[in-house]
PDB file of C-alpha atoms in Angstrom:
ATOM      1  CA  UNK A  12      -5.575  -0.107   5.530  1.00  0.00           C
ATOM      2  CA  UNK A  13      -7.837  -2.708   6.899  1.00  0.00           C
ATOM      3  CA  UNK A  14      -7.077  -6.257   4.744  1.00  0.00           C
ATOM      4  CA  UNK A  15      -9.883  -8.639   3.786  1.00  0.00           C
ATOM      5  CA  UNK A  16      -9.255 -10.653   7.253  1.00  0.00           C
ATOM      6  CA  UNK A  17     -10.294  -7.532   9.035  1.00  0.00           C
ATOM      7  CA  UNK A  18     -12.863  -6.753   7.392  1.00  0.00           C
ATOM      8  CA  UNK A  19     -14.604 -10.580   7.734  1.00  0.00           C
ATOM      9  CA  UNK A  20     -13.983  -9.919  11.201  1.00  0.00           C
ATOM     10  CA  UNK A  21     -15.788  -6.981  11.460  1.00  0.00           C
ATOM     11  CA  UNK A  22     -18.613  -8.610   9.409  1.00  0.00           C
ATOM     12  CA  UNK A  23     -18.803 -11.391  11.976  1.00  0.00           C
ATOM     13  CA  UNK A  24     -18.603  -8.659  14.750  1.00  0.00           C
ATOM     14  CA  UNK A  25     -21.497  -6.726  13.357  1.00  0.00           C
ATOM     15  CA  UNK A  26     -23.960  -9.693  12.120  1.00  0.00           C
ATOM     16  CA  UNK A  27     -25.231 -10.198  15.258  1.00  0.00           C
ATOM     17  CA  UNK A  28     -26.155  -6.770  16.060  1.00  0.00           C
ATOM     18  CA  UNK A  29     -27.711  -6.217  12.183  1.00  0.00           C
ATOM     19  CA  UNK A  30     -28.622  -9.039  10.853  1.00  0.00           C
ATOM     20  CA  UNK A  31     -33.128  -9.777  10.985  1.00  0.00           C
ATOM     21  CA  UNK A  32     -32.749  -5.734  12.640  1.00  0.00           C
ATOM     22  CA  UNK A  33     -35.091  -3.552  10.987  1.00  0.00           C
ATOM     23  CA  UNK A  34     -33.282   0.247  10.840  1.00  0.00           C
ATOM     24  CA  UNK A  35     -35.326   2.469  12.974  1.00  0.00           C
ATOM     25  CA  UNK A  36     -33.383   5.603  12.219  1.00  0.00           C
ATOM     26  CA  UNK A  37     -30.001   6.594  10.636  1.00  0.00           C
ATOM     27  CA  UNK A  38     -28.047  10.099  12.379  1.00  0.00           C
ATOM     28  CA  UNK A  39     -25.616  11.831   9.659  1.00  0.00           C
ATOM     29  CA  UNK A  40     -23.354  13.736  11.523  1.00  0.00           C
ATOM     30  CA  UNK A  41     -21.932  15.324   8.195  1.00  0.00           C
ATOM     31  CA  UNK A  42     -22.544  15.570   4.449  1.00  0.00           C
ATOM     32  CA  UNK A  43     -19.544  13.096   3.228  1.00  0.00           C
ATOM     33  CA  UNK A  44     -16.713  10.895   4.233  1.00  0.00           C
ATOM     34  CA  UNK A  45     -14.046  10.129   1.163  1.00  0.00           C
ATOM     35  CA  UNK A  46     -17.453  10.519  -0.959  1.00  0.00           C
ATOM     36  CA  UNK A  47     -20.864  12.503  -0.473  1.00  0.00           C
ATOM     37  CA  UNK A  48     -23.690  10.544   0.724  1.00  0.00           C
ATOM     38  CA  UNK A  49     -26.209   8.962  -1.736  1.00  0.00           C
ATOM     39  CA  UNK A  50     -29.408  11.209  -2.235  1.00  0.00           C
ATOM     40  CA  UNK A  51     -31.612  11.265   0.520  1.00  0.00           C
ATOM     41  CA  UNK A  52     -29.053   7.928   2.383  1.00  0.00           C
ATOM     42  CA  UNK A  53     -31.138   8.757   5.577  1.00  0.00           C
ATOM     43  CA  UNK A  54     -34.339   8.287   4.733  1.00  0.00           C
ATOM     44  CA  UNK A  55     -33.627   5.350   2.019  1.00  0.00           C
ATOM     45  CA  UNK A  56     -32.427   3.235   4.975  1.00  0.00           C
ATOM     46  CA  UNK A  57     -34.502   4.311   7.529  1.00  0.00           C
ATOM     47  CA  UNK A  58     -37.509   1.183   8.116  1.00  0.00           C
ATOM     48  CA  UNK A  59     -35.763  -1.211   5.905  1.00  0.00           C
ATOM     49  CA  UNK A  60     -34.518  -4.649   7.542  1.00  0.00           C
ATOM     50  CA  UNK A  61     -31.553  -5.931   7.068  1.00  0.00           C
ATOM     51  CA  UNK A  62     -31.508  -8.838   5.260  1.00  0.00           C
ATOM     52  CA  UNK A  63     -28.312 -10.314   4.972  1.00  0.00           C
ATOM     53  CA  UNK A  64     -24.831  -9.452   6.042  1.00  0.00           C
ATOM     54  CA  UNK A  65     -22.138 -10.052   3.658  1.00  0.00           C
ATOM     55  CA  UNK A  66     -18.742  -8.923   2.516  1.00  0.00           C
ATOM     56  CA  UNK A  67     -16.939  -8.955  -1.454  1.00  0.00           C
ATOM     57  CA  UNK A  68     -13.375  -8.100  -1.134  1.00  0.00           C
ATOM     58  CA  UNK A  69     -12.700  -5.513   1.595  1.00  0.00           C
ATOM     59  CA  UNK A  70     -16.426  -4.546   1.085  1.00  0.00           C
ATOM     60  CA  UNK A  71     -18.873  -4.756   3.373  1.00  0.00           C
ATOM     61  CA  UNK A  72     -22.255  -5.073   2.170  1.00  0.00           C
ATOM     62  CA  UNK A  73     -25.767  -5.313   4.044  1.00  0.00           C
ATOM     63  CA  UNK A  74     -28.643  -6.550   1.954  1.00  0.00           C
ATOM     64  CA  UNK A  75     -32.082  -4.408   2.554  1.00  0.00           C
ATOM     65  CA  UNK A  76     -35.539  -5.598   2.133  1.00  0.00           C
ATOM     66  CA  UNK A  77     -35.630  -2.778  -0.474  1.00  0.00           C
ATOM     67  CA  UNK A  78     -34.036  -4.796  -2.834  1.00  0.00           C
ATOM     68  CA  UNK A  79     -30.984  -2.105  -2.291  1.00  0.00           C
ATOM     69  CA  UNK A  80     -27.674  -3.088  -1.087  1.00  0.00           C
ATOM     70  CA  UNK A  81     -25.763  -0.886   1.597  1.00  0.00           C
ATOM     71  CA  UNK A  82     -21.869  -0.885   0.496  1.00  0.00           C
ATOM     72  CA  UNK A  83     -19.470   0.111   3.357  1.00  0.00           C
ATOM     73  CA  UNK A  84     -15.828   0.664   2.696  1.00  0.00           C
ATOM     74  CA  UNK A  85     -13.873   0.948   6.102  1.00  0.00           C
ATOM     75  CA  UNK A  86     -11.323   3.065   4.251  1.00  0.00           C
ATOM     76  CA  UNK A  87      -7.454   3.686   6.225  1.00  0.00           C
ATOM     77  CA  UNK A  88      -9.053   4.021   9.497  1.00  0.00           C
ATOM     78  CA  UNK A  89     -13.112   2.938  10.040  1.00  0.00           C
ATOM     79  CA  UNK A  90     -14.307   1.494  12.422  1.00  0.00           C
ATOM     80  CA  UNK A  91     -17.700   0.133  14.216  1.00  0.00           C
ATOM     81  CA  UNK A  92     -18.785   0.892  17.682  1.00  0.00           C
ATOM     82  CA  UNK A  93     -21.824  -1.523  19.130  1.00  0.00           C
ATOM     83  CA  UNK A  94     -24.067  -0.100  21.393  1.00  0.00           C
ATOM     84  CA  UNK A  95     -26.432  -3.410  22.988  1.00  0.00           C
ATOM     85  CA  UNK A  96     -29.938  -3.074  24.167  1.00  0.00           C
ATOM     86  CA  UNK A  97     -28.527  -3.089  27.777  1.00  0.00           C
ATOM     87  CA  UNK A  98     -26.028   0.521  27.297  1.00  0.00           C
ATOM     88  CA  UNK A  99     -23.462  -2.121  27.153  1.00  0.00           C
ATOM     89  CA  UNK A 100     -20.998  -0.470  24.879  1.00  0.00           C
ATOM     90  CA  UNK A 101     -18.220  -2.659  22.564  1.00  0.00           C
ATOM     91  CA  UNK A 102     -15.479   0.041  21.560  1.00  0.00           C
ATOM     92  CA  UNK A 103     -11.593  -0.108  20.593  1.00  0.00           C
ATOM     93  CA  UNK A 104     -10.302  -0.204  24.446  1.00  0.00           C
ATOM     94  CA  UNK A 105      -7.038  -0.284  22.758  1.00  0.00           C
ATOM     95  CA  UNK A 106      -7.396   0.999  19.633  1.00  0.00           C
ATOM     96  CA  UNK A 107      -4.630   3.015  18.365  1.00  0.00           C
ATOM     97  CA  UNK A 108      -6.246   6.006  17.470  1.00  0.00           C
ATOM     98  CA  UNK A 109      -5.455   8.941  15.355  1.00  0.00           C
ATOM     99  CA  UNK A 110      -4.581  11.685  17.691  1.00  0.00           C
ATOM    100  CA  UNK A 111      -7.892  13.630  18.121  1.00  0.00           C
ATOM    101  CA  UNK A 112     -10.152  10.585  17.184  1.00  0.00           C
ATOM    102  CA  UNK A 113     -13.415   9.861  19.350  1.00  0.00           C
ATOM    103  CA  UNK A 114     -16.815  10.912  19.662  1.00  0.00           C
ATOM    104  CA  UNK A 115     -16.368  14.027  17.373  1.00  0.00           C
ATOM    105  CA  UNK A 116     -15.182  11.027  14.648  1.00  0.00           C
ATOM    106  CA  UNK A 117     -18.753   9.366  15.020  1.00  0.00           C
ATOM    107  CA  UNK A 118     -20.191  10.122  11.405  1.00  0.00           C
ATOM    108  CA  UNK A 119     -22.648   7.539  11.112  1.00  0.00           C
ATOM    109  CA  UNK A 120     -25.362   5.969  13.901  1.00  0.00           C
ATOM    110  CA  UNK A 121     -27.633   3.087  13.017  1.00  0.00           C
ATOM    111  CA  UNK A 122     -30.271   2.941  15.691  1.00  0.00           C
ATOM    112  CA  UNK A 123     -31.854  -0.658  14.954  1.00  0.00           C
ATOM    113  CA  UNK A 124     -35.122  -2.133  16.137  1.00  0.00           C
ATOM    114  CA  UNK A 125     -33.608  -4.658  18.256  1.00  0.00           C
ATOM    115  CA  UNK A 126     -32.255  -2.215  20.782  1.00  0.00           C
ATOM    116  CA  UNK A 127     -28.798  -2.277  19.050  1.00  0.00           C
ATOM    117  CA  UNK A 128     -26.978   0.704  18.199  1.00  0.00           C
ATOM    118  CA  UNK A 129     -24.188   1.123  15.102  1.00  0.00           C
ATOM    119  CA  UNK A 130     -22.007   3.822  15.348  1.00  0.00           C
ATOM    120  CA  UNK A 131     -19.229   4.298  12.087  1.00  0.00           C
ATOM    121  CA  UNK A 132     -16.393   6.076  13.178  1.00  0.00           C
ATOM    122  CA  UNK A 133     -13.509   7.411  10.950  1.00  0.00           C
ATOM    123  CA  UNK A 134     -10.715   9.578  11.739  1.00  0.00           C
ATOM    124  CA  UNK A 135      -8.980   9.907   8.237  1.00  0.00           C
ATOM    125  CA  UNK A 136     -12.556   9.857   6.713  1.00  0.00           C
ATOM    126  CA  UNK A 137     -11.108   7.314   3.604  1.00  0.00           C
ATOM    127  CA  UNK A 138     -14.217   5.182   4.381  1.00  0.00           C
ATOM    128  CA  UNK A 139     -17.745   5.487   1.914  1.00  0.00           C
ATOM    129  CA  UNK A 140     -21.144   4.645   2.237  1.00  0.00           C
ATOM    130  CA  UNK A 141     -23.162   3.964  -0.570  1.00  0.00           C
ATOM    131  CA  UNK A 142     -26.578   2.202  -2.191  1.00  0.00           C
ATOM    132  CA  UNK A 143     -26.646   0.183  -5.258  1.00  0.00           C
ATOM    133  CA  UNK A 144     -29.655  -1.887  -6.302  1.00  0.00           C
ATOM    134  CA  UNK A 145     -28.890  -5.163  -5.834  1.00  0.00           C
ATOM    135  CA  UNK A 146     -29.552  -5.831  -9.520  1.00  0.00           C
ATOM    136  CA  UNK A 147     -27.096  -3.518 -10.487  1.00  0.00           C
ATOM    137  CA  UNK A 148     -24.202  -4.384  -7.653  1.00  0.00           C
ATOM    138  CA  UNK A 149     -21.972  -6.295  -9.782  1.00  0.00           C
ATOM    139  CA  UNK A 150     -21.690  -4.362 -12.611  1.00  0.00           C
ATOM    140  CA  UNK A 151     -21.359  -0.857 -10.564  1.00  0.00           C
ATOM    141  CA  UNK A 152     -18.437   1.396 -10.079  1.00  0.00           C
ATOM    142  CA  UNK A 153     -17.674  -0.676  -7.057  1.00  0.00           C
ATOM    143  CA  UNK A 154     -17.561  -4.261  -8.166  1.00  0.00           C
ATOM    144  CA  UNK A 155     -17.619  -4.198 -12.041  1.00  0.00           C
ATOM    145  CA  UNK A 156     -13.526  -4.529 -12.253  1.00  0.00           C
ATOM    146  CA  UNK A 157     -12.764  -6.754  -8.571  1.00  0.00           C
ATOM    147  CA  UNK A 158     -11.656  -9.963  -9.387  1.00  0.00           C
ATOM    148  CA  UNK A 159     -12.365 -13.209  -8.258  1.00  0.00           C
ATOM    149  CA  UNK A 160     -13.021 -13.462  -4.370  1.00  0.00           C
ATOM    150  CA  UNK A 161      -9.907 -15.009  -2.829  1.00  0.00           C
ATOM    151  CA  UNK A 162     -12.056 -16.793  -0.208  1.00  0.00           C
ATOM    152  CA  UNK A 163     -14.450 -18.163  -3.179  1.00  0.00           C
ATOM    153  CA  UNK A 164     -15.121 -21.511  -4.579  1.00  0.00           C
ATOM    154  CA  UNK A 165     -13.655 -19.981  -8.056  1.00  0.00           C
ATOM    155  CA  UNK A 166      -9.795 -19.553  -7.212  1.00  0.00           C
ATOM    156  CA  UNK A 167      -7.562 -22.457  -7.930  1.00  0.00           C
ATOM    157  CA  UNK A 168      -4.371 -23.239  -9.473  1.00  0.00           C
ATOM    158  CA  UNK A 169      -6.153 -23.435 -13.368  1.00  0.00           C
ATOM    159  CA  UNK A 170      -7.538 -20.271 -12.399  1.00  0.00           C
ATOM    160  CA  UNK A 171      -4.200 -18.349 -11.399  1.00  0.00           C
ATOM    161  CA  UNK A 172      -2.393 -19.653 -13.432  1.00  0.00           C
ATOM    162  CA  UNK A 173      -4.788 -18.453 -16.485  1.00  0.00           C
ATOM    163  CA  UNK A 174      -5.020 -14.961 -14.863  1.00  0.00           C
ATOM    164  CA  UNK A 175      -1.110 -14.957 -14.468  1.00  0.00           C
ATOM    165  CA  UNK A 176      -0.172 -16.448 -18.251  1.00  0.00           C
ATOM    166  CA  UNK A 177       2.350 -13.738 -20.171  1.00  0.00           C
ATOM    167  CA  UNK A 178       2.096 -11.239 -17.436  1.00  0.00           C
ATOM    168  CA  UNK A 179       5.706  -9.945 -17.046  1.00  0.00           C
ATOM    169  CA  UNK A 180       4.713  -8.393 -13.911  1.00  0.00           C
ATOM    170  CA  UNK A 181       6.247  -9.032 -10.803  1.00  0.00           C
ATOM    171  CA  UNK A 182       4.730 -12.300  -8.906  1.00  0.00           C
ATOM    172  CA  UNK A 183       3.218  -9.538  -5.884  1.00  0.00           C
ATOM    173  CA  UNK A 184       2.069  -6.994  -8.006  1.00  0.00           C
ATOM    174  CA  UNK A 185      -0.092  -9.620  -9.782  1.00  0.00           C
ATOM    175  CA  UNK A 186      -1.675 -11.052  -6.697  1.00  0.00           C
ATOM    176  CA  UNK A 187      -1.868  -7.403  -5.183  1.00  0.00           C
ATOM    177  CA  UNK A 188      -3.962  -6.364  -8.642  1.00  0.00           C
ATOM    178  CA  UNK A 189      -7.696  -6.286  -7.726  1.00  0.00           C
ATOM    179  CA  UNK A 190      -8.887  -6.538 -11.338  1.00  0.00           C
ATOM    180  CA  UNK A 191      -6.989 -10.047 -10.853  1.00  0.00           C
ATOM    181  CA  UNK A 192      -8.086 -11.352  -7.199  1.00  0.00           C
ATOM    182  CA  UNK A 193      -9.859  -9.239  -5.058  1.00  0.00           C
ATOM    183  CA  UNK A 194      -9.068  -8.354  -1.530  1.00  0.00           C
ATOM    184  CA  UNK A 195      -5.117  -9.636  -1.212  1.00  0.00           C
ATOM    185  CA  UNK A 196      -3.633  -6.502   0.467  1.00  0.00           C
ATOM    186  CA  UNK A 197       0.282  -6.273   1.255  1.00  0.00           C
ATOM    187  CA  UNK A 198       0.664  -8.000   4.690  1.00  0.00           C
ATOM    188  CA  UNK A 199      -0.743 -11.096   3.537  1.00  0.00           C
ATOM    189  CA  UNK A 200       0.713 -11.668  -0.031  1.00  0.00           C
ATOM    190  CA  UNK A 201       4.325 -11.576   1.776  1.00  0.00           C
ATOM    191  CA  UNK A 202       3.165 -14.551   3.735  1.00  0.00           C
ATOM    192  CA  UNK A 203       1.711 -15.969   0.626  1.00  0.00           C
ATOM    193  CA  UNK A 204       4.288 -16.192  -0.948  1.00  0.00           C
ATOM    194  CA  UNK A 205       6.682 -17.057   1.583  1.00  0.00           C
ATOM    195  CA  UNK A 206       4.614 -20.107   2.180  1.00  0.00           C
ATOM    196  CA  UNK A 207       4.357 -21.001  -1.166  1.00  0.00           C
ATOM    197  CA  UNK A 208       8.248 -20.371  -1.738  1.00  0.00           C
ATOM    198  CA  UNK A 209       8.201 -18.004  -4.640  1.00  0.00           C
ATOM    199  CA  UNK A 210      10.295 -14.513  -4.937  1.00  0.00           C
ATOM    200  CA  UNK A 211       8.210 -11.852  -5.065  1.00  0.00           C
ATOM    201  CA  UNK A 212      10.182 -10.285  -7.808  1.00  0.00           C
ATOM    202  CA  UNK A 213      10.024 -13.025 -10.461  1.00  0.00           C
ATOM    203  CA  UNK A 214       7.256 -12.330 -13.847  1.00  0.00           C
ATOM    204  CA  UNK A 215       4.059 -13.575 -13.029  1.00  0.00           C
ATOM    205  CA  UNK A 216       4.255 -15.779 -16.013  1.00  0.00           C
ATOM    206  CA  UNK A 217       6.768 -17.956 -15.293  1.00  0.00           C
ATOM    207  CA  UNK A 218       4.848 -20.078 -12.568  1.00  0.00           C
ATOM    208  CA  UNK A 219       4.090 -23.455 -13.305  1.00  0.00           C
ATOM    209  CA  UNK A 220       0.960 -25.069 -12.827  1.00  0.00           C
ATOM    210  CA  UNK A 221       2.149 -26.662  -9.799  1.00  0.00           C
ATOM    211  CA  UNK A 222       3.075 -23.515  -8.389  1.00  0.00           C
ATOM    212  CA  UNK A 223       0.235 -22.064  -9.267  1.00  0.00           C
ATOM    213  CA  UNK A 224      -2.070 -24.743  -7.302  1.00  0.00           C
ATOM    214  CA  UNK A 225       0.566 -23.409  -4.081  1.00  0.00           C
ATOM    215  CA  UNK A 226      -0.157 -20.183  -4.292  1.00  0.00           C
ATOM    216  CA  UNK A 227      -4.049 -20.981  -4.225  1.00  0.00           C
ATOM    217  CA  UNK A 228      -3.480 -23.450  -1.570  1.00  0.00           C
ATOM    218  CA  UNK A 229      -1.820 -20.931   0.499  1.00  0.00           C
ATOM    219  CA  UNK A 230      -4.066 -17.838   0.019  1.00  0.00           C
ATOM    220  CA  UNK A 231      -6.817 -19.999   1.789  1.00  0.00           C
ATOM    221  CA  UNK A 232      -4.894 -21.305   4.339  1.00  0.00           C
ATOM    222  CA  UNK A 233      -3.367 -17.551   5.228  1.00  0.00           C
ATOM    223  CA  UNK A 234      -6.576 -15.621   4.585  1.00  0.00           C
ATOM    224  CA  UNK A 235      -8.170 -18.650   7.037  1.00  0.00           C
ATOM    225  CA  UNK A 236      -6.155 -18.607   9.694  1.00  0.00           C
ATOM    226  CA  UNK A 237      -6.411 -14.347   9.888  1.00  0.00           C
ATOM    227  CA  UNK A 238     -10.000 -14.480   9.974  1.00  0.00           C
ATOM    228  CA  UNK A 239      -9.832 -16.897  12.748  1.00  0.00           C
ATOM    229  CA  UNK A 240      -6.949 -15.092  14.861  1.00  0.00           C
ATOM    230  CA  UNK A 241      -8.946 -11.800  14.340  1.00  0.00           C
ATOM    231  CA  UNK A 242      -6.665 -10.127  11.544  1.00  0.00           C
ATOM    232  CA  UNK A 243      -3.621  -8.322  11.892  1.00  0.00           C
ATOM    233  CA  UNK A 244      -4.905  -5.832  13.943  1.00  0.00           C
ATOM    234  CA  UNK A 245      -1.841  -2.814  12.702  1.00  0.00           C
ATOM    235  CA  UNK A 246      -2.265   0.445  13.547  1.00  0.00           C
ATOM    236  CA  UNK A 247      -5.784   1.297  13.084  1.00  0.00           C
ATOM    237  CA  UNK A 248      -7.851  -1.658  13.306  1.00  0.00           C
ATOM    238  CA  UNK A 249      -9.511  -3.296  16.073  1.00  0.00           C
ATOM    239  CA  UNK A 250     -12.405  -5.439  16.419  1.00  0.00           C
ATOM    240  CA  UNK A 251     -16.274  -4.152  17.045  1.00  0.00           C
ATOM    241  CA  UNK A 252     -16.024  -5.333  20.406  1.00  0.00           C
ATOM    242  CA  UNK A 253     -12.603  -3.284  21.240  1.00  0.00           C
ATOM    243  CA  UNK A 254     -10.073  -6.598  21.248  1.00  0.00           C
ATOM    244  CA  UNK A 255      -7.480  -7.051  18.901  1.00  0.00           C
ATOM    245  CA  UNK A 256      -6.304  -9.563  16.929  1.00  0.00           C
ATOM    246  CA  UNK A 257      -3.223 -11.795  17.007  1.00  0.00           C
ATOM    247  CA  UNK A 258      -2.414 -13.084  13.988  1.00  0.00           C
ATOM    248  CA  UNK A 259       0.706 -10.965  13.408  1.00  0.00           C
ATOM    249  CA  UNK A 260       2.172 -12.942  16.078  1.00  0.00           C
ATOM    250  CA  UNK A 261       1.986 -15.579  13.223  1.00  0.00           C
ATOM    251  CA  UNK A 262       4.029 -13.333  10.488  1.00  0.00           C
ATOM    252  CA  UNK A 263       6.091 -15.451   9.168  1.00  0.00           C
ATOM    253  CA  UNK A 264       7.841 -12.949   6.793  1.00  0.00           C
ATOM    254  CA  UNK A 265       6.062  -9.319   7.384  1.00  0.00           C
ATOM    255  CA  UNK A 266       8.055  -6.957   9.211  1.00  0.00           C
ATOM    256  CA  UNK A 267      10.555  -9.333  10.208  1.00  0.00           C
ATOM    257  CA  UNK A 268      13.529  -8.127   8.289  1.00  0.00           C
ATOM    258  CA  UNK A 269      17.227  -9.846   9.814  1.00  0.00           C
ATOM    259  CA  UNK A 270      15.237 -12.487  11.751  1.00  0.00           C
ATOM    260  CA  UNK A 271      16.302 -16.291  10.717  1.00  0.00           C
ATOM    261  CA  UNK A 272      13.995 -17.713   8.303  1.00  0.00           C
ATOM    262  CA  UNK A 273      11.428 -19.692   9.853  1.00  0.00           C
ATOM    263  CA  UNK A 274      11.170 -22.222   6.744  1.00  0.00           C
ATOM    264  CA  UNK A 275      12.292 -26.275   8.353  1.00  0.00           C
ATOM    265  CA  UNK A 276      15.714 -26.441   7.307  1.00  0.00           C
ATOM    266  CA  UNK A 277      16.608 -22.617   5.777  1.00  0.00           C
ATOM    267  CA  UNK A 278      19.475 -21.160   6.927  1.00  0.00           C
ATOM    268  CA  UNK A 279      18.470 -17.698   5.221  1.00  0.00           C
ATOM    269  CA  UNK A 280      17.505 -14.230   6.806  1.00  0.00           C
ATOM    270  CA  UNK A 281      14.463 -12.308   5.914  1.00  0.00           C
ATOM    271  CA  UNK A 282      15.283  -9.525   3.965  1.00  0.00           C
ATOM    272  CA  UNK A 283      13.031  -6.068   2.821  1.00  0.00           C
ATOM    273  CA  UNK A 284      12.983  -4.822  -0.613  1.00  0.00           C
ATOM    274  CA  UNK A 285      10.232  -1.619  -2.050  1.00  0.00           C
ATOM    275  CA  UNK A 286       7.964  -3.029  -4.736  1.00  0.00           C
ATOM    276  CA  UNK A 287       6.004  -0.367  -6.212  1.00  0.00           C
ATOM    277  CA  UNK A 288       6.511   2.138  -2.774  1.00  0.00           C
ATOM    278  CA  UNK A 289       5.751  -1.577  -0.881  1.00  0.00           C
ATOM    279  CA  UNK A 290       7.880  -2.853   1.632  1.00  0.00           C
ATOM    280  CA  UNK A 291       8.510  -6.742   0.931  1.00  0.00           C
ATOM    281  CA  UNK A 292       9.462  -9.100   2.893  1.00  0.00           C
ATOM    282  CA  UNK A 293      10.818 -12.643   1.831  1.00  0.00           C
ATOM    283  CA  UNK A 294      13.982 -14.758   2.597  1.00  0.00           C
ATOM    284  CA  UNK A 295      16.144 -15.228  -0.618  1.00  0.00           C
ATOM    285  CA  UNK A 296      17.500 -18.390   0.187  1.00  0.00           C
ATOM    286  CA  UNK A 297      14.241 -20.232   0.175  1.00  0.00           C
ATOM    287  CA  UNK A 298      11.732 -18.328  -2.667  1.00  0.00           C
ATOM    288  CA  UNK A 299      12.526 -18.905  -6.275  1.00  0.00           C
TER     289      UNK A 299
END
């Protein structure tokens, strides 16, 4: 599944096309994806301009000048295909696809006032669409339990370490809860925590404030440095325009099982262990 970096990198991919773009017309090629369409989707998008594109947690969301907010979910396997004013067309060249994906995949097609064209393709069909008023987007079924935004000006050391106090949960399943911090997926919570030299395995509770300032030091810096490499780009992701990413040439930790630690000055070995069905990767020698 597509982690928050590749989602913000979608965002950025899309903004350009969307953004100021008034929505001329909107093609359903079938009722649902993981959910049915909102009553009447079509025609509640069709003339509105979009306002704003943002994103909350792996969420994308596209503020209308309806005062309704269009929530996108990329699911396992969405994606975006661009369409300029020119027929110049930005699609996963090297995507990975399902076997059987393409055109027949195409569920969704924005045709915009500027020319642009959207097309939301989904093989697994995992993704949504949805609108919420954007009086009522933090408190419906989509946002009312995410926690705080990883990315935000909220999350610090205080913070963690007063969403972590008494839980005897395992450090990663506490950073991977979304009613905790929204938008950490798997990939990235290895490197977190490699970075930040904690075992994966030990209670939530036990960090120290000190630790707990790491940990929100590092989920920046790793989060940061994916957005800006273009995400991990596994399996089923690519960007809008068709390149892919490279910032698992940066893993540190994730998938790297019997490779030397990378950490200055540790002589360990990156090991795998199943959290909760989870592979995890660490190195034992240098997270405590």
């Amino acid at each position: 599944m597509p982690e928050l970096p590749e989602v913000e990198t979608v965002r950025r991919g899309l903004e350009p096309a969307m953004t100021g773009a008034r929505i001329e017309a909107v093609t359903l090629n079938r009722a649902d994806l993981r959910f049915p369409f909102p009553p009447r989707f079509a025609a509640r998008l069709k003339g509105q301009t979009v306002i704003a594109l943002g994103r909350r947690a792996k969420y994308l969301q596209a503020d209308l000048g309806s005062g309704e907010v269009l929530v996108m979910h990329l699911g396992m396997s969405g994606r975006f295909r661009v369409t300029g004013p020119d027929g110049r067309v930005s699609e996963p060249g090297e995507f990975e696809a399902e076997p059987g994906g393409g055109p027949r995949h195409d569920h969704v097609v924005f045709r915009l006032s500027n020319g642009f064209t959207v097309t939301y393709n989904d093989t697994r069909r995992f993704g949504f669409m949805d609108l919420v008023a954007r009086a009522e987007l933090e408190t419906s079924r989509h946002f009312r339990d995410i926690g705080v935004e990883p990315l935000g000006n909220a999350l610090d050391g205080p913070l963690i370490a007063r969403l972590f106090a008494g839980k005897a949960a395992p450090l990663k399943a506490a950073l991977l809860d979304q009613r905790l911090i929204a938008g950490l997926g798997n990939i990235y919570v290895c490197e977190v925590l490699h970075r930040a030299g904690l075992a994966p395995q030990r209670a939530a509770g036990t960090i120290d404030a000190g630790q707990a300032e790491r940990i929100a030091a590092e989920i920046r810096a790793v989060l940061s440095e994916a957005i800006e490499a273009g995400g991990s780009t596994l399996r089923d992701y690519a960007h809008t325009d068709g390149s892919l990413g490279y910032f698992q040439h940066r893993f540190r930790v994730y998938d790297r099982e019997g490779e030397p630690c990378p950490t200055p000055g540790c002589r360990g070995t990156i090991a795998r262990l199943v959290q909760s069905g989870r592979s995890t990767f660490w190195c034992e020698a240098c997270q405590r």
